[in-house]
XYZ file of C-alpha atoms in Angstrom:
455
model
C 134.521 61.844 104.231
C 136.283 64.264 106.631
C 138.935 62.364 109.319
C 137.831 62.865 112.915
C 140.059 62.333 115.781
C 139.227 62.674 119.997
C 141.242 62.768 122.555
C 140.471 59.482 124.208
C 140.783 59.558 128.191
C 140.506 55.513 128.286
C 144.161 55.775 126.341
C 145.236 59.127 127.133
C 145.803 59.805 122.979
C 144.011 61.241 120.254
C 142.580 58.778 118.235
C 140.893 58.044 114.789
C 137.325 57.866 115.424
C 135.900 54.670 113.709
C 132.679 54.487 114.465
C 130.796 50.968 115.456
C 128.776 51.281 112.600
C 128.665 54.451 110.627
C 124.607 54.355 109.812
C 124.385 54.305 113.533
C 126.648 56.768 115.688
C 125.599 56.441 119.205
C 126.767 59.387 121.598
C 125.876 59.047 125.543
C 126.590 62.261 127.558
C 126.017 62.507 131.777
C 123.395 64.714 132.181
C 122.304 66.901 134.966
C 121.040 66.226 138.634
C 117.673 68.188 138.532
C 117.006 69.860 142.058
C 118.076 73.345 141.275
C 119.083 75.816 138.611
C 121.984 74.997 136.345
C 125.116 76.688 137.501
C 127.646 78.053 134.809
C 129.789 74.780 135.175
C 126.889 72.669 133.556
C 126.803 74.515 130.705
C 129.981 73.818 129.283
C 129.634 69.979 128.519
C 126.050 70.276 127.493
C 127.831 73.196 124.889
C 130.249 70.933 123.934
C 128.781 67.569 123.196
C 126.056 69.859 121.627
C 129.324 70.897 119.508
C 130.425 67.518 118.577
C 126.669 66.519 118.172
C 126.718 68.695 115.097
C 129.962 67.712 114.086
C 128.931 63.909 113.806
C 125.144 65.060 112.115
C 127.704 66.910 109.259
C 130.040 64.048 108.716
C 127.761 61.182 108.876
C 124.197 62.217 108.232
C 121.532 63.922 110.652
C 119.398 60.473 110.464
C 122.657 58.531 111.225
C 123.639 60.109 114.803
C 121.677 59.039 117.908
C 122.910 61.725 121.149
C 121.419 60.281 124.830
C 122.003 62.695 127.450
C 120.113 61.334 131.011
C 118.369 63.101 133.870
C 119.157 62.065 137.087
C 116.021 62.352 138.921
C 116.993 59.755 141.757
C 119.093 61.388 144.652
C 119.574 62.542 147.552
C 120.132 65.705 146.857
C 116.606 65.965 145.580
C 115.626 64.021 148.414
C 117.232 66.953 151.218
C 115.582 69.685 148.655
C 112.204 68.115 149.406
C 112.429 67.652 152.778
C 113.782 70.952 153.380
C 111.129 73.065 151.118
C 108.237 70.750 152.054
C 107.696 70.634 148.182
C 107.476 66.709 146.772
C 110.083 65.328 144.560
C 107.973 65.011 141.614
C 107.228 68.754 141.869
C 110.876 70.054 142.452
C 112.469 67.668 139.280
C 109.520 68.422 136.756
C 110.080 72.165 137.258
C 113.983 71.849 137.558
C 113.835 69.474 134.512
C 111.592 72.354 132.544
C 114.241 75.196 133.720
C 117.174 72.873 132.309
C 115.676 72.242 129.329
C 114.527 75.800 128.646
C 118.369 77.523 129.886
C 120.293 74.874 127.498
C 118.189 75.532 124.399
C 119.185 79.144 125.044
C 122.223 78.515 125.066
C 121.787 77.398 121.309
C 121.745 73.596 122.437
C 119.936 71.183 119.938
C 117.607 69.238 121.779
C 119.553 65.243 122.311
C 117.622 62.701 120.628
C 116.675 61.127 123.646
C 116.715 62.564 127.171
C 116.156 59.636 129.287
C 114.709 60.367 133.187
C 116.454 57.792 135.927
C 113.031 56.916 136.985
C 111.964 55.406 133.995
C 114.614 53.232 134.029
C 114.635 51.488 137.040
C 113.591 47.965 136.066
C 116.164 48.505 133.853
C 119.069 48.875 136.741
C 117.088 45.903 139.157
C 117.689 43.308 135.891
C 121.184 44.545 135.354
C 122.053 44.133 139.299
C 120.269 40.974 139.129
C 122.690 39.603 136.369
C 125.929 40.923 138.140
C 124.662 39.090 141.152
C 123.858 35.836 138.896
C 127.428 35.871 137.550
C 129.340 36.406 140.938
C 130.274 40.144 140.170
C 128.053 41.766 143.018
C 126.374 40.390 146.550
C 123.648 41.280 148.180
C 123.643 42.608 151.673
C 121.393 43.937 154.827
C 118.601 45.286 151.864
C 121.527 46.683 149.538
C 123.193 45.078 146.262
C 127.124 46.014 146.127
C 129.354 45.459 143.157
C 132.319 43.223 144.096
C 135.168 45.550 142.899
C 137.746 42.714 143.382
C 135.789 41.032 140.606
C 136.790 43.069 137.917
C 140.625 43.250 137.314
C 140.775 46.238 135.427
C 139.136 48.654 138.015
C 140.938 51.772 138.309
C 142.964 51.139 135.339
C 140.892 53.836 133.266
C 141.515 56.580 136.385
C 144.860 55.715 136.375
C 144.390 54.540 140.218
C 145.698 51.681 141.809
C 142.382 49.399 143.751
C 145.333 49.137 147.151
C 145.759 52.594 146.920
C 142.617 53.424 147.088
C 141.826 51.278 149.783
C 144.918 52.279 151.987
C 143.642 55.836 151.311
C 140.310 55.250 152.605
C 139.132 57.906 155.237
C 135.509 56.639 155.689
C 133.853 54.594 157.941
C 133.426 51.155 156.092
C 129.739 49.537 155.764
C 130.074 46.009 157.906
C 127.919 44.714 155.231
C 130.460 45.634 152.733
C 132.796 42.695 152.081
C 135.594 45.376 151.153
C 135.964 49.002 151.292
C 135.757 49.774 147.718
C 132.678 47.787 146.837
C 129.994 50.323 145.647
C 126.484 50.785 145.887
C 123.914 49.387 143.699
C 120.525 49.349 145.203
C 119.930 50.694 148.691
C 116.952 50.626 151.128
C 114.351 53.583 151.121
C 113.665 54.788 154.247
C 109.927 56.058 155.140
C 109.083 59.302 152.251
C 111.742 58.104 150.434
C 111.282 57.485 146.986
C 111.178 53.644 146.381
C 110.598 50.814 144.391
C 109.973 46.743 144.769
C 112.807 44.976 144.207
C 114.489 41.271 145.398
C 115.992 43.373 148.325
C 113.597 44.491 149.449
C 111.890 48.500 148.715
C 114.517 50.928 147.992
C 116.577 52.937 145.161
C 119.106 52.356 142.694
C 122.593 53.657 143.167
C 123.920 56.423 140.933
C 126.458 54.265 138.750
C 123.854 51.830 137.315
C 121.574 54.148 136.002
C 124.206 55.378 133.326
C 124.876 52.083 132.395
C 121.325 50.676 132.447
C 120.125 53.336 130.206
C 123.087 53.390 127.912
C 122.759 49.499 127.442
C 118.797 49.535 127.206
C 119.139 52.736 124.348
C 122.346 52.706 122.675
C 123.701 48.744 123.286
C 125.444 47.321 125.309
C 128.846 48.747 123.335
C 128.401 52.259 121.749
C 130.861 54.986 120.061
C 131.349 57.945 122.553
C 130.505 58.452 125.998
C 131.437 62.039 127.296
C 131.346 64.251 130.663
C 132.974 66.185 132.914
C 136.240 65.774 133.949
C 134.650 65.339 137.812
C 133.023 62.334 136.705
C 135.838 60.075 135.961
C 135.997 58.601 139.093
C 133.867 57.202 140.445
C 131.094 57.542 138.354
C 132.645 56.468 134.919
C 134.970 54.287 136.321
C 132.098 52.451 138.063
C 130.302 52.366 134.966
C 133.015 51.165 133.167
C 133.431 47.970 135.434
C 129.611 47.343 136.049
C 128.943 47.271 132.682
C 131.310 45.335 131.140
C 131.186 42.906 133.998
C 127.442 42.678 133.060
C 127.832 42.206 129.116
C 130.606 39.362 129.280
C 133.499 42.110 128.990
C 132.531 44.138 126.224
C 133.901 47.666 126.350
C 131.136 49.834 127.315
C 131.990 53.046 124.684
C 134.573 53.287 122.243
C 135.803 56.221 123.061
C 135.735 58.272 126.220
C 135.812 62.362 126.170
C 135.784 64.453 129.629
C 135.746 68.387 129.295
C 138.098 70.271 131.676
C 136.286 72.547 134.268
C 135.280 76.132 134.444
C 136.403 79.145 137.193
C 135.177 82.061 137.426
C 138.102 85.274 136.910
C 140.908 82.328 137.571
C 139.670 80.856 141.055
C 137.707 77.770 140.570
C 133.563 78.537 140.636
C 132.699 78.160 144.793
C 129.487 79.448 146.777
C 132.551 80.276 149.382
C 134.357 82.560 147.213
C 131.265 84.129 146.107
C 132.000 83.414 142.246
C 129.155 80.431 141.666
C 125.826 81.615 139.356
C 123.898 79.842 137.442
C 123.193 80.195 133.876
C 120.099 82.025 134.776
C 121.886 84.452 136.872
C 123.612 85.201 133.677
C 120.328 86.157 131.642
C 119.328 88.576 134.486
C 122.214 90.539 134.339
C 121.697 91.010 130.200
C 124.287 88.039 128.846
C 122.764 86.766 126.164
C 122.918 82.756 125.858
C 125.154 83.075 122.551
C 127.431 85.437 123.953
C 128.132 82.444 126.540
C 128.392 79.698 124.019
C 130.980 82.039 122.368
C 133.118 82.580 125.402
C 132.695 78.868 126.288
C 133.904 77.312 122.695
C 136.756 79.929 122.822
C 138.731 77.593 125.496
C 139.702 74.627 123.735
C 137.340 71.848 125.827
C 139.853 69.567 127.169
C 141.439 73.124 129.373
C 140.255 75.039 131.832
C 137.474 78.050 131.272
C 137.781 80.955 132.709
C 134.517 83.099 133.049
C 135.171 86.978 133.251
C 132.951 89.937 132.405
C 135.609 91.207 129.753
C 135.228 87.705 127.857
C 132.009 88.234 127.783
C 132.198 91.991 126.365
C 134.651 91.386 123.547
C 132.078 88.527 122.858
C 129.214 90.161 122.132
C 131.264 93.039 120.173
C 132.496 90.156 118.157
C 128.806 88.822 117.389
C 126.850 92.267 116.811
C 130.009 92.859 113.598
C 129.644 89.044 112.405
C 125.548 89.215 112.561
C 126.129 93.018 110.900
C 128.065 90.750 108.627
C 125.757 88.246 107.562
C 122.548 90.244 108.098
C 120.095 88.851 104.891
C 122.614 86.400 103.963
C 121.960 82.894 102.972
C 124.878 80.728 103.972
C 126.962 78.656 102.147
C 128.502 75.530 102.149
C 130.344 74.927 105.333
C 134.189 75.982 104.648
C 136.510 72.983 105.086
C 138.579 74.741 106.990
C 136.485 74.713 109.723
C 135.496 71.070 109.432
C 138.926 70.105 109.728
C 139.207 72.615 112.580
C 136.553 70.556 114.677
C 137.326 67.273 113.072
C 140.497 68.149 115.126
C 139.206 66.992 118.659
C 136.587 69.311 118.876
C 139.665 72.592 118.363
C 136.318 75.461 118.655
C 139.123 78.271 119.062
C 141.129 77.550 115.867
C 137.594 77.314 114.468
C 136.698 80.921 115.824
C 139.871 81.991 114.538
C 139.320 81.146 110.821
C 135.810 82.484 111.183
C 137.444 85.381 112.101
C 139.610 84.928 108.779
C 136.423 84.818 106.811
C 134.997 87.516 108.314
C 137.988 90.013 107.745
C 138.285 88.357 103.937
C 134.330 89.779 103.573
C 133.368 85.949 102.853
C 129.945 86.334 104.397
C 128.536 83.348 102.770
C 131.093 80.891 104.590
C 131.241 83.206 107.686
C 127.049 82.186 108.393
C 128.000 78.442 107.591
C 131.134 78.144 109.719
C 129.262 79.945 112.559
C 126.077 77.683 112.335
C 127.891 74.477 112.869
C 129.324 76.018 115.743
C 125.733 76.690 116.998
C 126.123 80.628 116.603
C 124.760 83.283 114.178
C 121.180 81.632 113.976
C 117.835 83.446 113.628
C 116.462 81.935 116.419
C 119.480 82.919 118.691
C 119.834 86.710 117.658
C 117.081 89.015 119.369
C 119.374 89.824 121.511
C 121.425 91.799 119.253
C 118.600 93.975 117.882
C 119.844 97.591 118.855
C 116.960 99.158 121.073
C 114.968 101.873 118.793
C 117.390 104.953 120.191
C 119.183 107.866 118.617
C 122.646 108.051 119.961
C 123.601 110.694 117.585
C 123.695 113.824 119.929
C 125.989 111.578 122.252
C 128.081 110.853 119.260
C 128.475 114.659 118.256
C 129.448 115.343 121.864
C 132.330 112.428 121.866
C 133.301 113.632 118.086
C 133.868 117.139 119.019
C 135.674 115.899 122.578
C 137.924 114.029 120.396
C 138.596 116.904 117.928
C 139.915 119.359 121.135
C 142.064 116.629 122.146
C 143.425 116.381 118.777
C 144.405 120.411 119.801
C 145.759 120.002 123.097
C 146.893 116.676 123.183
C 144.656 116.213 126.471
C 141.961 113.011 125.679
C 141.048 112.734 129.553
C 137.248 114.345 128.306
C 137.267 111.560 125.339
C 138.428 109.023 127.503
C 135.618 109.726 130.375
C 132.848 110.150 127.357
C 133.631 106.655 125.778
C 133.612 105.353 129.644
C 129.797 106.453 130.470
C 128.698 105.256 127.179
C 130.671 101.818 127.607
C 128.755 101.267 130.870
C 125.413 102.643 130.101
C 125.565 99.748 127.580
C 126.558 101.529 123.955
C 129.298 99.973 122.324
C 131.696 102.348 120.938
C 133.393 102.310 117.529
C 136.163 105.454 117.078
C 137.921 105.277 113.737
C 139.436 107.692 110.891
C 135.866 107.522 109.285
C 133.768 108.504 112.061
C 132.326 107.764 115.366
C 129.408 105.191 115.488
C 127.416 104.554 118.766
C 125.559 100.534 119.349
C 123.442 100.249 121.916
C 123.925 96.537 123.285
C 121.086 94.450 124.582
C 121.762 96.131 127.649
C 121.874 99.443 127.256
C 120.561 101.515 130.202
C 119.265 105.496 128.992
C 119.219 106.882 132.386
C 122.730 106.562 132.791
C 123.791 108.841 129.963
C 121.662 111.293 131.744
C 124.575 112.714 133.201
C 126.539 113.244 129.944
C 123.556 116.132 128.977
């Protein structure tokens, strides 16, 4: 059976991965906050878990892996879209839900086993605060239930944060009904159109820390293998769940191992509504990038640094693609090479995995090329319409180029080959010049009306 080691954040190493039990893997992932579109940012963990989801389905057996990934359909976020839009919160999260759903699977995400929504959970979180209240580990207070971070020795430990330095860092106003600065939110009151629920506090709304863990302990158990996220969420969110959870189940560690992806900018500035670099994966469709030609650019950072977004990553992508699906067109593929196993049985390494698909794809080995690619989520049948050429006949454009390259050849002048190659490049047509010949692609979004120019 192939070796797979993660990076763990809990112990800052890469570690064997043993699972619990190997007839049952058990993978929880943060999910999305559903009250708009998802940006480019929440793409890249829901590509890489969707990555490592595979990964575990290969090495232990598709019927043996069980992937949670929540929606968080409790918030005030949602809460400030409704009021603002005069749309109610059910309306705004089942659409926002639908668009998530729909933008990841073209993205060439498998579909988790379960996708658990916050609000069918919450007896769930009122038993587990009732239990942490029972055994001393949270109070309640003025219609709220706090977790008593002094309770739990460990907390910050897993951050790397020390509890007095977080306190003597404070720059909030403290709650008076908070017994100490740190101690975080469990249930809260609802006020009037608030969503709510009955609960020994009185009517109000879970917190956002205990729905992970209620969810995670009610689906998975109350220990499981791998619980993953973004980086963002380490603290508080994981940390919190970390302490609530195993303060709940008589110290048992919550996950195994713990995996964060690194975040995303956009052209090397970090992705900000400010700066004028934020879109959302949609955003991305309407301009003509296909989903896979994300996914590609995405896996092509290893997961644990930064990803930079820019248009020419996304070019050379889909150049890349349109040869390997040339490639592999009416292929059957083969086993999956063990060279790229043991590329992603290396914590998750995608690029060194891209690079010996590369390999294979220079070495003509179609066969393990399709295989490789497919258990990196790429090359499928249901992902390529985007990289059907558009019915067109490029050939008098090609002549023109051909014969602008031969009088260069002459007078040593390409300026005319140069601006030729340029119009076709941005009207969409992929250019290939070699000793052989000139061939013209029209990408899947090639624009006619601006080669009108070129005659």
């Amino acid at each position: 059976m192939t070796e797979i080691q993660l990076h763990d954040t809990a112990t800052r190493r890469k570690v064997d991965f043993r699972p619990l039990d190997p007839s049952n893997v058990r993978m929880y992932v943060c999910g999305p906050t559903v009250y708009d579109r998802a940006h480019l940012g929440n793409a890249r963990p829901a590509i890489v878990f969707d990555v490592l989801y595979r990964l575990l389905r290969e090495v232990f057996g598709a019927g043996q892996v069980t992937y949670v990934r929540n929606i968080t359909d409790i918030d005030d976020k949602i809460n400030a879209r409704a009021a603002e839009s005069g749309r109610s919160i059910g309306e705004i999260t089942e659409e926002t839900t639908a668009w998530y759903f729909e933008d990841m699977a073209a993205l060439g995400n498998m579909l988790p086993d379960r996708t658990p929504r916050a609000t069918a959970y919450v007896a769930q979180m009122i038993a587990m605060t009732e239990e942490l209240i029972a055994k001393g580990h949270a109070y309640a207070a003025e219609g709220h239930a706090l977790f008593r971070v002094r309770s739990y020795e460990r907390y910050g430990s897993f951050s790397g944060r020390s509890l007095d330095d977080m306190r003597a860092g404070a720059r909030v106003e403290v709650a008076p009904y908070k017994e100490d600065p740190m101690d975080f939110v469990l249930w809260k009151p609802s006020a009037e159109g608030q969503p709510g629920w009955d609960s020994p506090w009185g009517r109000g709304r879970p917190g956002w820390h205990i729905e992970c863990s209620a969810m995670a302990a009610d689906l998975l158990g109350q220990s499981f293998d791998i619980h993953g996220g973004g980086n963002d969420l380490m603290f508080p969110h994981h940390e919190n769940e970390i302490a609530q959870s195993a303060c709940a189940h008589g110290g048992a560690p919550m996950a195994q191992v713990w995996l964060h992806n690194e975040m995303l900018q956009v052209d090397g500035r970090k992705m900000s509504k400010s700066l004028g670099n934020f879109f959302t994966v949609r955003d991305l469709f309407d301009r003509g990038v296909p989903g896979e030609v994300i996914r590609f650019v995405m896996l092509s950072t290893h997961y644990r640094k930064p990803m930079d977004w820019t248009d020419e990553k996304a070019r050379e992508a889909e150049a890349i693609l349109r040869r390997w699906r040339e490639q592999v067109r009416d292929v059957e593929p083969g086993p999956i090479p063990a060279r790229i196993l043991e590329a992603l049985a290396d914590d998750l390494n995608t690029p060194e995995a891209i690079s010996r698909l590369h390999a294979l794809s220079r070495a003509g080995e179609v066969e393990a090329l399709a295989a490789g690619a497919a258990l990196l989520g790429l090359l499928g049948e249901e992902m390529g319409g985007w990289a059907q050429a558009p019915d067109v006949d490029l050939s008098a454009y090609g002549m023109l180029l051909a014969q602008a390259r031969a009088d260069a050849m002459e007078s040593k002048d390409f300026a005319r080959v140069d601006a030729l190659r340029s119009a076709l490049q941005e009207a969409g047509v992929e250019v290939r010049m070699s000793k052989e010949g000139i061939e013209l692609l029209p990408g899947s979004d090639f624009d006619a009306s601006k080669l009108d120019a070129l005659g």
